Coordinates of C-alpha atoms in Angstrom, one line a residue:
M472 CA -0.1 0.1 -0.1
D473 CA 1.5 3.7 0.1
Q474 CA 2.5 6.3 1.7
S475 CA -0.7 8.3 1.9
A476 CA -3.1 5.2 2.8
T477 CA -1.2 4.4 6.0
Q478 CA -1.3 8.0 7.1
A479 CA -4.9 8.1 6.6
V480 CA -5.8 5.4 9.1
T481 CA -3.1 6.1 11.8
E482 CA -4.2 8.6 14.8
T483 CA -1.7 9.5 17.8
N484 CA -3.2 9.6 20.5
D485 CA -4.3 13.0 20.2
R486 CA -7.9 13.3 19.4
P487 CA -8.5 14.3 15.6
S488 CA -10.0 17.4 14.3
A489 CA -13.4 17.4 12.1
A490 CA -11.3 18.5 9.7
E491 CA -9.1 15.4 9.4
A492 CA -11.9 12.7 9.9
P493 CA -13.8 10.7 6.9
A494 CA -15.2 13.4 4.3
S495 CA -18.5 11.2 4.1
L496 CA -19.4 11.3 8.1
R497 CA -19.8 14.7 7.8
A498 CA -23.0 15.2 6.7
D499 CA -25.9 13.4 6.2
H500 CA -26.7 11.7 2.7
R501 CA -29.3 12.4 0.7
A502 CA -31.2 9.1 0.5
P503 CA -32.4 7.2 -2.5
D504 CA -35.5 6.4 -3.9
R505 CA -36.0 3.2 -1.8
L506 CA -33.7 2.2 1.0
L507 CA -32.1 -1.2 1.0
L508 CA -33.1 -2.9 4.3
Q509 CA -31.8 -6.2 3.4
R510 CA -30.4 -9.2 0.9
G511 CA -31.2 -12.4 0.3
I512 CA -27.8 -13.6 1.0
F513 CA -27.4 -17.5 0.6
T514 CA -24.4 -18.7 2.0
G515 CA -21.7 -18.1 4.8
P516 CA -18.8 -15.7 5.7
S517 CA -17.4 -18.9 6.6
A518 CA -17.8 -22.7 6.0
K519 CA -17.9 -23.1 9.8
V520 CA -21.8 -22.0 9.1
S521 CA -24.6 -24.0 7.8
D522 CA -25.9 -22.6 4.8
E523 CA -29.2 -23.6 6.1
L524 CA -29.0 -20.7 8.1
Y525 CA -29.5 -18.6 4.8
A526 CA -31.7 -20.8 2.8
V527 CA -33.1 -24.0 2.3
V528 CA -33.1 -26.4 -0.9
K529 CA -34.4 -29.2 -1.9
G530 CA -32.6 -30.7 -5.2
R531 CA -29.9 -30.0 -7.0
A532 CA -28.3 -25.9 -6.3
H533 CA -25.4 -24.2 -6.6
R534 CA -25.0 -21.5 -3.8
E535 CA -23.2 -19.0 -4.3
R536 CA -23.2 -15.5 -1.5
L537 CA -25.8 -13.7 -3.9
A538 CA -26.8 -15.8 -6.0
L539 CA -28.4 -19.5 -5.7
R540 CA -29.5 -21.9 -8.8
L541 CA -32.0 -23.7 -8.8
E542 CA -31.8 -27.3 -11.0
K543 CA -35.5 -28.2 -12.8
G544 CA -37.4 -29.8 -10.0
A545 CA -35.7 -28.5 -6.6
T546 CA -37.1 -25.7 -4.3
A547 CA -35.5 -23.1 -1.9
H548 CA -36.8 -21.3 0.5
T549 CA -35.8 -18.1 3.2
N550 CA -37.7 -18.9 6.5
T551 CA -34.9 -19.6 8.1
Y552 CA -32.7 -17.6 10.7
F553 CA -31.1 -15.0 7.6
G554 CA -33.2 -15.4 5.5
R555 CA -36.7 -14.3 7.1
F556 CA -37.8 -10.1 7.4
A557 CA -38.5 -9.2 10.4
A558 CA -42.0 -7.8 10.0
S559 CA -43.1 -8.0 13.9
Y560 CA -40.5 -5.7 14.5
W561 CA -40.5 -3.3 10.7
Q562 CA -44.2 -2.9 12.4
R563 CA -43.9 -2.1 15.6
W564 CA -40.9 0.3 15.8
T565 CA -41.0 2.0 12.0
T566 CA -42.5 4.2 10.1
V567 CA -42.2 0.4 7.2
T568 CA -45.7 0.1 6.0
E569 CA -45.2 -1.7 2.8
V570 CA -42.0 -3.3 1.6
R571 CA -40.8 -5.1 -1.7
A572 CA -39.3 -8.3 -2.6
T573 CA -36.7 -7.7 -5.7
M574 CA -35.1 -9.8 -7.8
V575 CA -33.8 -10.7 -11.2
L576 CA -34.6 -14.2 -12.2
D577 CA -32.8 -16.0 -14.9
V578 CA -35.8 -18.6 -15.9
A579 CA -34.8 -21.9 -18.5
A580 CA -39.1 -22.3 -19.3
K581 CA -41.2 -22.0 -16.1
A582 CA -41.3 -20.7 -12.5
R583 CA -43.1 -20.0 -9.1
V584 CA -42.2 -16.9 -5.8
R585 CA -43.9 -17.0 -3.5
V586 CA -44.2 -14.3 -0.7
V587 CA -45.0 -15.9 2.4
A588 CA -46.3 -15.4 6.1
S589 CA -46.1 -16.5 9.3
D590 CA -47.8 -15.5 12.5
I591 CA -47.2 -15.1 16.3
A592 CA -48.2 -19.0 16.1
G593 CA -45.9 -19.7 13.4
H594 CA -48.9 -21.0 11.0
R595 CA -47.4 -19.9 7.3
R596 CA -50.3 -17.9 4.4
I597 CA -49.6 -16.8 1.1
I598 CA -49.0 -13.4 0.2
E599 CA -48.5 -12.8 -3.2
T600 CA -47.5 -15.4 -5.7
A601 CA -45.5 -14.9 -9.2
E602 CA -45.9 -17.7 -12.2
I603 CA -42.9 -17.0 -14.1
T604 CA -41.5 -18.1 -17.6
A605 CA -39.6 -14.9 -19.1
A606 CA -36.3 -13.7 -17.3
G607 CA -35.8 -10.4 -15.6
P608 CA -36.6 -8.6 -12.4
V609 CA -39.4 -9.8 -10.3
T610 CA -41.3 -7.7 -8.1
L611 CA -43.4 -8.6 -5.3
T612 CA -45.1 -6.2 -2.1
A613 CA -45.9 -7.3 1.2
P614 CA -48.1 -4.9 3.8
L615 CA -47.1 -5.0 7.5
D616 CA -50.1 -4.0 8.6
Q617 CA -50.7 -8.2 11.1
Y618 CA -47.8 -8.3 12.7
V619 CA -47.6 -5.7 16.0
D620 CA -46.6 -9.0 18.0
G621 CA -45.2 -11.6 16.2
G622 CA -44.0 -13.3 12.5
A623 CA -42.2 -12.6 9.5
L624 CA -42.1 -12.4 5.8
W625 CA -40.1 -15.1 3.8
L626 CA -40.0 -16.2 0.2
E627 CA -40.4 -19.5 -1.3
F628 CA -38.8 -20.3 -5.2
E629 CA -40.0 -23.7 -7.5
A630 CA -38.3 -24.4 -10.5
I631 CA -40.8 -26.3 -12.2
G632 CA -40.3 -26.3 -16.1
G633 CA -36.0 -26.2 -15.6
D634 CA -33.1 -24.6 -14.0
L635 CA -33.7 -21.0 -11.9
G636 CA -31.2 -18.2 -10.6
I637 CA -31.4 -16.1 -8.3
T638 CA -29.8 -12.7 -8.1
E639 CA -29.7 -9.1 -7.0
L640 CA -32.5 -10.2 -4.0
T641 CA -33.1 -7.5 -2.3
W642 CA -35.8 -6.3 0.7
T643 CA -36.5 -2.1 0.8
S644 CA -38.9 0.2 1.4
V645 CA -39.6 3.4 0.6
A646 CA -36.9 5.5 2.1
P647 CA -36.6 8.6 4.5
D648 CA -35.0 11.9 3.4
R649 CA -32.0 11.7 4.5
V650 CA -30.1 9.0 5.7
R651 CA -27.9 9.5 8.5
P652 CA -23.3 8.2 8.5
V653 CA -22.8 5.7 10.3
A654 CA -19.4 4.5 12.0
I655 CA -18.4 1.9 13.7
A656 CA -16.1 1.8 16.4
I657 CA -14.2 -1.7 17.2
C658 CA -12.4 -1.8 20.7
T659 CA -9.7 -4.7 20.7
F660 CA -7.1 -5.8 23.7
N661 CA -4.5 -8.2 22.5
R662 CA -6.7 -10.3 20.1
A663 CA -5.0 -8.9 16.4
A664 CA -5.9 -11.5 14.6
D665 CA -9.2 -11.4 15.4
C666 CA -10.2 -7.8 15.4
A667 CA -7.8 -8.0 11.2
E668 CA -9.9 -10.7 10.8
T669 CA -13.5 -8.6 11.4
V670 CA -12.3 -5.7 10.2
A671 CA -11.1 -8.0 6.6
A672 CA -14.7 -9.2 7.1
L673 CA -16.0 -5.5 6.9
A674 CA -14.3 -4.7 4.0
S675 CA -14.5 -8.3 1.7
D676 CA -18.7 -6.7 0.8
A677 CA -18.7 -3.1 -1.1
T678 CA -22.4 -3.0 -0.5
V679 CA -22.0 -2.7 3.5
L680 CA -18.7 -0.6 2.5
A681 CA -20.3 2.2 0.5
A682 CA -23.2 2.0 3.9
I683 CA -20.8 3.1 6.0
D684 CA -19.0 6.1 6.9
A685 CA -15.6 5.1 9.1
V686 CA -14.4 2.1 11.1
Y687 CA -12.5 3.1 14.1
V688 CA -10.0 0.7 15.3
V689 CA -9.3 1.8 19.0
D690 CA -6.0 -0.9 19.8
Q691 CA -5.7 -1.1 23.6
G692 CA -3.0 -3.9 23.1
T693 CA 0.6 -4.3 22.6
D694 CA 0.4 -7.4 19.9
L695 CA -0.8 -4.4 16.9
V696 CA -3.3 -5.1 14.9
E697 CA -1.4 -2.4 12.4
N698 CA 0.5 -5.5 12.6
R699 CA -1.0 -7.8 11.0
P700 CA -0.5 -8.4 7.1
V701 CA -4.1 -9.0 6.6
F702 CA -4.7 -5.3 8.3
Q703 CA -2.6 -3.9 6.3
Q704 CA -3.8 -5.5 2.8
T705 CA -6.9 -4.3 3.8
L706 CA -6.4 -1.0 3.7
P707 CA -6.7 0.2 0.9
V708 CA -10.0 -0.7 0.6
F709 CA -11.5 1.6 3.1
G710 CA -9.3 4.4 1.6
D711 CA -9.7 7.4 4.3
K712 CA -12.9 5.6 6.0
L713 CA -10.4 3.5 8.7
R714 CA -8.9 5.0 11.9
Y715 CA -6.5 3.5 13.8
I716 CA -6.5 4.9 17.6
R717 CA -4.0 3.8 20.5
Q718 CA -4.3 3.9 24.0
P719 CA -3.9 2.4 27.4
N720 CA -6.1 -0.4 28.0
L721 CA -9.1 1.2 29.6
G722 CA -11.2 -1.8 29.4
G723 CA -14.3 -2.3 26.9
A724 CA -16.1 0.7 28.0
G725 CA -12.7 2.4 27.5
G726 CA -12.2 1.0 24.0
F727 CA -15.9 1.7 22.8
T728 CA -16.7 5.2 24.6
R729 CA -13.5 6.7 22.4
G730 CA -15.6 5.5 18.8
L731 CA -18.6 6.7 20.9
Y732 CA -16.5 10.5 21.6
E733 CA -14.2 10.6 18.4
V734 CA -17.6 10.1 15.5
S735 CA -19.5 12.2 17.9
A736 CA -16.7 15.7 18.0
V737 CA -17.0 15.2 14.0
N738 CA -21.0 14.9 13.8
E739 CA -23.6 15.3 16.2
H740 CA -25.7 13.4 13.9
A741 CA -23.8 10.6 12.8
D742 CA -24.3 7.4 14.5
V743 CA -21.9 4.6 16.1
I744 CA -22.3 0.7 15.9
L745 CA -20.1 -0.7 19.1
M746 CA -18.3 -3.8 17.6
D747 CA -16.2 -6.6 19.3
D748 CA -12.4 -7.9 17.5
D749 CA -13.6 -11.9 18.1
I750 CA -16.3 -12.2 16.4
L751 CA -17.1 -13.5 13.3
C752 CA -18.4 -10.8 11.6
E753 CA -21.6 -11.3 9.4
P754 CA -21.1 -7.8 7.3
E755 CA -25.1 -8.0 6.5
T756 CA -25.9 -7.2 9.4
V757 CA -24.3 -3.7 9.6
L758 CA -26.4 -3.1 6.8
R759 CA -29.8 -4.3 8.3
L760 CA -29.2 -2.6 11.7
N761 CA -28.3 1.0 10.0
A762 CA -30.9 0.2 7.7
F763 CA -33.5 -0.1 10.7
A764 CA -32.2 2.8 12.8
N765 CA -33.1 4.8 10.0
M766 CA -36.5 3.8 9.5
T767 CA -37.4 4.2 13.4
V768 CA -40.5 6.7 14.8
E769 CA -38.1 7.6 17.3
P770 CA -33.9 7.1 17.8
T771 CA -33.8 3.9 18.8
L772 CA -30.6 1.5 20.1
V773 CA -30.5 -1.3 17.4
G774 CA -28.7 -4.5 18.6
A775 CA -27.2 -7.4 16.8
Q776 CA -28.2 -11.1 18.5
M777 CA -25.2 -13.2 18.9
L778 CA -24.5 -16.6 17.8
F779 CA -22.6 -18.8 19.1
L780 CA -19.2 -19.5 17.3
L781 CA -17.9 -23.0 18.4
N782 CA -21.9 -23.7 17.7
P783 CA -22.6 -21.6 14.7
D784 CA -26.3 -23.2 14.7
Y785 CA -27.3 -21.7 18.2
L786 CA -29.0 -18.7 19.1
N787 CA -27.3 -16.9 23.0
V788 CA -30.4 -15.3 24.1
G789 CA -33.4 -13.6 21.5
A790 CA -33.6 -10.3 23.6
E791 CA -32.3 -9.8 27.4
E792 CA -33.2 -7.7 30.3
V793 CA -31.3 -6.5 33.5
H794 CA -32.8 -7.6 37.2
L795 CA -31.5 -5.0 39.3
H796 CA -32.7 -5.4 42.1
E797 CA -31.2 -8.7 41.6
L798 CA -27.6 -7.9 40.5
K799 CA -28.4 -9.9 37.7
H800 CA -27.8 -8.9 33.9
G801 CA -27.7 -11.5 31.0
Q802 CA -31.3 -12.6 31.9
K803 CA -33.7 -13.7 29.2
V804 CA -36.9 -11.4 28.2
P805 CA -40.2 -13.8 28.9
K806 CA -40.9 -16.1 25.8
A807 CA -37.7 -15.2 24.1
L808 CA -35.9 -18.1 22.7
R809 CA -32.3 -19.0 24.7
N810 CA -29.9 -21.6 23.8
T811 CA -31.8 -23.4 20.5
S812 CA -31.0 -24.6 16.8
M813 CA -31.9 -21.1 14.5
L814 CA -31.9 -24.2 12.4
K815 CA -34.8 -26.1 14.4
R816 CA -37.2 -23.1 15.3
N817 CA -37.6 -19.1 14.8
Q818 CA -38.1 -16.6 16.6
E819 CA -41.7 -16.1 15.7
R820 CA -42.9 -13.7 18.7
R821 CA -41.9 -10.2 18.8
V822 CA -40.0 -9.8 22.2
D823 CA -38.5 -6.4 23.0
A824 CA -35.4 -6.4 25.0
G825 CA -33.9 -4.3 28.4
Y826 CA -30.9 -3.6 26.5
N827 CA -28.4 -5.0 24.1
A828 CA -24.9 -6.4 24.0
W829 CA -22.0 -4.4 22.5
W830 CA -21.0 -7.2 20.9
T831 CA -22.4 -5.6 17.7
C832 CA -25.3 -2.7 19.0
L833 CA -26.3 0.6 17.4
I834 CA -26.2 3.8 19.2
P835 CA -27.6 6.5 18.0
A836 CA -26.4 10.0 18.0
E837 CA -29.3 11.5 19.6
V838 CA -28.2 9.3 23.2
V839 CA -25.1 10.4 23.1
A840 CA -26.3 13.7 23.2
K841 CA -28.8 13.4 25.6
I842 CA -27.0 10.7 28.0
G843 CA -23.9 11.6 27.2
L844 CA -20.5 9.1 27.3
P845 CA -20.3 5.7 28.6
I846 CA -19.5 5.1 32.7
P847 CA -15.5 4.2 33.3
I848 CA -16.2 0.8 35.1
F849 CA -13.4 -1.1 32.5
F850 CA -15.5 -4.5 31.4
Q851 CA -18.9 -5.6 32.3
W852 CA -21.8 -4.3 33.6
D853 CA -21.1 -0.7 30.7
D854 CA -23.1 -2.0 27.8
V855 CA -25.9 -2.7 30.5
E856 CA -25.8 0.7 31.9
Y857 CA -25.3 2.5 29.5
G858 CA -28.7 0.8 27.6
V859 CA -29.9 1.3 31.2
R860 CA -29.8 5.1 31.1
A861 CA -30.9 5.5 27.8
R862 CA -34.2 4.1 28.7
E863 CA -34.5 5.8 32.0
N864 CA -34.5 9.2 29.4
G865 CA -36.7 7.8 26.2
F866 CA -34.2 5.8 24.2
V867 CA -35.9 1.8 23.9
T868 CA -33.4 -0.6 22.7
V869 CA -34.8 -3.4 20.0
T870 CA -32.4 -6.9 19.5
L871 CA -33.7 -6.8 15.7
P872 CA -33.8 -10.9 15.0
N873 CA -31.9 -12.1 11.9
A874 CA -29.4 -9.5 12.5
A875 CA -26.4 -11.2 14.3
V876 CA -22.8 -12.0 14.9
W877 CA -21.1 -15.0 15.9
H878 CA -19.3 -14.5 19.7
A879 CA -17.6 -17.4 22.0
D880 CA -20.3 -18.9 23.9
F881 CA -20.2 -17.6 27.3
Y882 CA -20.8 -21.6 29.0
W883 CA -17.6 -21.9 27.4
K884 CA -15.8 -19.2 30.1
D885 CA -15.3 -20.4 33.5
Y886 CA -16.8 -18.5 36.3
D887 CA -14.1 -18.4 38.5
D888 CA -11.7 -15.7 37.2
W889 CA -10.6 -12.0 37.3
A890 CA -13.4 -10.9 36.0
R891 CA -15.3 -12.2 38.6
Y892 CA -14.1 -8.7 40.7
F893 CA -15.8 -6.5 38.0
S894 CA -18.9 -8.2 37.8
T895 CA -19.2 -7.6 41.2
R896 CA -18.2 -4.4 41.6
N897 CA -20.0 -3.1 38.6
S898 CA -23.7 -4.9 39.1
L899 CA -23.4 -3.2 42.9
I900 CA -22.8 0.2 40.9
V901 CA -25.4 0.4 38.0
G902 CA -27.5 -0.9 40.8
S903 CA -27.3 2.0 42.7
L904 CA -27.6 4.3 39.8
H905 CA -30.9 2.9 38.8
A906 CA -32.2 1.3 41.3
D907 CA -33.1 1.7 45.0
L908 CA -31.3 -1.3 46.4
D909 CA -32.3 -3.6 49.9
A910 CA -28.7 -3.3 51.3
K911 CA -30.7 -6.0 53.3
A912 CA -32.0 -8.2 50.9
I913 CA -28.1 -7.5 48.2
S914 CA -26.4 -9.0 52.0
R915 CA -28.1 -11.9 52.3
Q916 CA -27.9 -12.4 48.3
L917 CA -24.2 -12.1 48.4
F918 CA -23.6 -14.0 51.6
R919 CA -25.4 -17.0 50.2
S920 CA -23.3 -16.5 47.0
L921 CA -19.9 -16.9 48.5
A922 CA -20.9 -19.4 50.9
E923 CA -21.3 -22.0 48.7
H924 CA -17.9 -20.8 47.0
L925 CA -16.4 -21.6 50.2
V926 CA -18.0 -24.6 50.8
A927 CA -17.0 -25.4 47.2
M928 CA -13.3 -24.6 47.9
Q929 CA -13.2 -22.0 45.9
Y930 CA -11.3 -19.8 48.2
G931 CA -9.6 -17.4 45.6
L932 CA -13.3 -17.2 43.5
V933 CA -14.0 -15.9 47.5
H934 CA -11.1 -13.2 47.4
T935 CA -11.7 -12.1 44.1
T936 CA -15.7 -11.1 44.6
L937 CA -15.0 -9.6 48.2
Q938 CA -12.9 -7.0 46.3
G939 CA -15.4 -6.5 44.2
I940 CA -17.3 -5.2 46.8
E941 CA -14.8 -3.5 48.9
D942 CA -13.7 -1.2 46.1
F943 CA -17.4 -0.9 45.5
L944 CA -17.2 0.5 48.8
Q945 CA -14.8 3.0 48.6
G946 CA -17.2 5.1 46.3
P947 CA -16.8 6.9 42.9
K948 CA -12.9 7.3 43.4
V949 CA -12.5 3.9 42.4
L950 CA -12.7 4.5 39.1
R951 CA -10.4 7.5 38.6
D952 CA -8.5 5.9 36.6
G953 CA -10.8 4.0 34.7
G954 CA -9.9 0.4 35.7
I955 CA -6.3 0.3 35.2
E956 CA -5.1 -0.4 38.9
A957 CA -8.0 -2.2 39.7
L958 CA -7.4 -5.2 37.2
A959 CA -3.9 -5.7 38.4
A960 CA -4.8 -6.0 41.5
A961 CA -7.5 -8.4 40.5
R962 CA -4.9 -10.9 38.8
A963 CA -2.6 -10.3 41.1
G964 CA -4.4 -10.8 44.2
R965 CA -5.2 -14.8 42.7
A966 CA -1.8 -16.2 42.4
D967 CA -2.3 -16.5 46.3
Y968 CA -4.8 -18.7 45.5
P969 CA -3.9 -22.4 43.8
E970 CA -7.6 -23.3 42.8
T971 CA -7.2 -20.4 40.5
A972 CA -4.5 -22.3 38.2
K973 CA -5.5 -24.2 35.0
H974 CA -3.5 -27.2 34.5
A975 CA -3.2 -29.5 31.7
A976 CA -6.1 -31.9 32.1
A977 CA -2.7 -34.8 31.2
T978 CA 0.0 -33.4 32.9
P979 CA -2.4 -32.1 36.4
P980 CA -0.1 -31.6 39.9
V981 CA -1.2 -34.4 41.2
R982 CA -1.0 -38.6 40.7
S983 CA -3.4 -39.2 38.0
G984 CA -3.9 -42.6 39.2
D985 CA -4.9 -41.6 42.1
I986 CA -8.1 -39.8 41.1
Q987 CA -11.2 -41.3 41.4
L988 CA -14.2 -39.9 39.6
R989 CA -17.9 -39.4 40.8
R990 CA -20.8 -38.4 39.4
A991 CA -23.4 -36.1 40.9
G992 CA -26.8 -37.1 41.9
G993 CA -29.4 -34.7 41.4
E994 CA -30.3 -31.6 42.3
P995 CA -31.2 -31.3 46.4
S996 CA -34.3 -30.5 46.9
R997 CA -34.6 -28.5 50.5
V998 CA -30.6 -26.2 49.0
T999 CA -30.7 -24.1 52.2
A1000 CA -30.3 -27.0 54.5
V1001 CA -28.4 -28.6 52.2
L1002 CA -25.4 -26.1 52.1
I1003 CA -25.8 -25.1 55.9
K1004 CA -24.8 -29.6 56.3
R1005 CA -22.4 -28.9 53.4
A1006 CA -20.7 -26.0 55.4
I1007 CA -20.3 -27.9 58.7
G1008 CA -18.6 -31.1 56.8
Q1009 CA -16.4 -28.8 55.3
W1010 CA -15.8 -26.9 59.0
T1011 CA -15.3 -30.5 60.8
G1012 CA -13.4 -32.2 58.0
R1013 CA -16.3 -34.7 57.5
T1014 CA -16.0 -35.3 53.7
Q1015 CA -14.9 -37.9 51.4
H1016 CA -11.6 -38.2 51.9
G1017 CA -9.0 -38.8 48.8
L1018 CA -8.5 -37.7 45.7
I1019 CA -12.1 -37.2 43.3
G1020 CA -12.0 -36.3 39.4
I1021 CA -15.4 -34.2 38.5
T1022 CA -16.7 -33.2 35.3
R1023 CA -17.8 -29.7 34.3
E1024 CA -21.5 -30.7 34.2
D1025 CA -21.5 -32.6 37.5
A1026 CA -19.6 -29.7 39.2
H1027 CA -21.8 -27.9 41.8
W1028 CA -21.0 -26.6 45.1
W1029 CA -23.2 -29.5 46.4
H1030 CA -21.0 -31.9 45.1
V1031 CA -17.6 -30.5 45.0
A1032 CA -18.4 -30.2 48.6
L1033 CA -18.9 -33.5 49.9
F1034 CA -15.0 -34.3 49.5
D1035 CA -11.8 -32.3 50.4
H1036 CA -9.9 -32.5 47.1
V1037 CA -10.8 -32.7 43.8
V1038 CA -9.4 -32.0 40.1
V1039 CA -12.5 -30.3 38.1
T1040 CA -12.9 -30.0 34.7
D1041 CA -12.5 -25.8 34.0
A1042 CA -15.5 -24.9 32.1
S1043 CA -13.2 -24.2 28.7
Q1044 CA -13.0 -27.9 28.5
S1045 CA -9.1 -27.3 28.0
G1046 CA -7.7 -28.5 31.4
V1047 CA -8.5 -28.5 34.9
R1048 CA -8.2 -27.0 37.9
I1049 CA -7.3 -28.7 41.5
R1050 CA -9.2 -27.8 44.6
R1051 CA -8.1 -28.5 48.4
R1052 CA -10.4 -27.8 51.5
D1053 CA -8.2 -25.2 53.7
K1054 CA -10.2 -24.8 56.9
A1055 CA -7.7 -22.0 57.6
R1056 CA -8.4 -20.4 54.8
A1057 CA -12.0 -20.9 54.7
R1058 CA -12.1 -19.4 58.4
A1059 CA -10.1 -16.4 56.9
L1060 CA -12.1 -15.5 54.0
L1061 CA -16.0 -16.7 56.3
L1062 CA -14.3 -13.5 58.7
R1063 CA -13.6 -11.0 55.7
T1064 CA -16.3 -11.4 54.2
L1065 CA -19.0 -10.9 57.5
R1066 CA -16.9 -8.0 57.9
V1067 CA -17.2 -6.7 54.4
L1068 CA -21.3 -7.5 54.2
R1069 CA -21.7 -5.9 57.5
R1070 CA -20.7 -2.8 56.3
L1071 CA -22.3 -3.3 52.8
R1072 CA -25.4 -3.2 54.3
R1073 CA -24.6 -0.2 56.5
E1074 CA -23.0 2.3 53.6
L1075 CA -25.4 1.2 50.8
P1076 CA -28.0 3.9 50.8
A1077 CA -25.4 6.3 51.5
L1078 CA -23.2 5.3 48.7
Q1079 CA -25.9 4.3 46.1
Q1080 CA -26.3 8.8 46.2
Q1081 CA -22.3 9.4 45.6
Y1082 CA -22.6 7.3 42.8
R1083 CA -25.7 9.1 40.9
A1084 CA -23.9 12.3 42.6
A1085 CA -21.0 10.9 39.9
V1086 CA -22.4 10.1 36.9
P1087 CA -22.2 13.6 35.0
E1088 CA -18.5 13.6 35.6
L1089 CA -17.8 10.8 35.0
T1090 CA -19.3 10.5 31.5
S1091 CA -18.7 14.0 30.9
R1092 CA -15.8 14.5 27.5
A1093 CA -13.6 16.3 30.0
N1094 CA -13.0 13.0 32.2
W1095 CA -12.8 11.1 29.6
E1096 CA -10.2 12.8 27.6
R1097 CA -8.6 13.2 30.9
L1098 CA -8.2 9.3 30.8
Y1099 CA -7.2 9.4 27.2
G1100 CA -4.8 12.3 28.0
I1101 CA -6.1 14.2 25.2
E1102 CA -6.4 18.4 25.7
S1103 CA -9.1 18.8 25.7
D1104 CA -10.0 22.4 22.8

């Protein structure tokens, strides 16, 4: 690539001025006569992905990304995850009242095309049918008038008299007067290869590339994305649209906020799509989120769904909400699908999200203008807090079906790691900001959780959780550095607890011949009574002796606590952890737990007021400029 291209994409830690930003980002765009809402895609971005997430074919056929050719007698339909048009969501949240499905057909003799709909129960009905005997463009129309609570649209094809070729399939609507500029912000930390591939995926689709006005890659690591050949090869494709920014590691909150900060400085009308670095990117999702956001009745956060990276057919959850009084996020909205194969089911019912995680989520310009930037809580709960704060200010979130990326499966991540510090601390911060927490109830809940970890001999996990509570008790000053010191402390503290270390399953620091596998029985019906019994057993040493092997699926506290020395498979399935009963350590952690929770119960009401009072300063541009080391104008 040439020297000018390198200069165009590389930024220092100083904020680029509006003049340095991509030209297309600085103004709204005149819309075409019809707005492209989604395209017909027939195969995925990776061989790991099943084609039947896009179209189901019976008979002989040939697929390409944007083309499908059916041989005589073959049929196909797009009543699939990526093939459907989410009619219910478009009717409920946008100004669109009618859509057109337009395509170019290469017909050898005779073909049939239908627009088909479903309702909330999944019942099929035909909207329009066309009998085709000549090659050329075909348009079918469907009103959006009977889908408020659920239902979708799709196409069905039959190659009756000969081969049938399908290309240039689009779903369109009457366009708004103006189309907003939109930028993508990708936050990355030492996942250079993954990030480079994600950027390359965006560049691989000319239609998507034309629809976005800028891409900001915020690199907070030491393994730099800019050093990857894939990234360097991709740069010329973007022209002046790509900005590469390096900064200290301020977590996801700091990386994503940098994108919001930069774009809002250039154009107060530009939307931002936040996107994780380690996803398998479906470029079409960007187009669909952007189109939806341009047609909503009111400014709306529009989120993509998450499919599992290791199990690509499976949907994480149709829509999520947060239970602030219980400090629980990632909760399934009632009637939403969860951990479901999208080859077998579709989400017919419209389910309304409380927030959307930032694996891919569009933030409208109006939201940033009204509520400010995210809170510098480094990692975990930052996306939850921003979505809740947006809703409190009148901005809803829509998690759009049939728009998704693939992200690492959550259940392959072990609960016992340093991230538990941020999850604990930040859940208390977010709960304090947006709910009137019951100090007694929260203390009881935390004690119950910590007691289960103690009897399961997860002493490092108890320590990490207590660290999070103790730092919350410091008040808003704990957020002064954006989380850099907290990250170091959370990682360092775990080194004192040997059961937090992961070992190769083939060479654990115990004799494999001594390990005896013990499977768990059913979950106890009187859980509290069993917890007390297990605690007494651990305290008095009335446990089963010997070295016991426990699989991940059996690693429940009530099973592990029966023993005093266990080898437990890590959730990642990449190794094992060794837990051993240590009464002295358990006693010290129990006393610390009681002290910390007594203090939490006493101080929580005052801390809630302190955190709420600090929000304007924490979310201000000036505060983030200080964290980024940027001199304000």
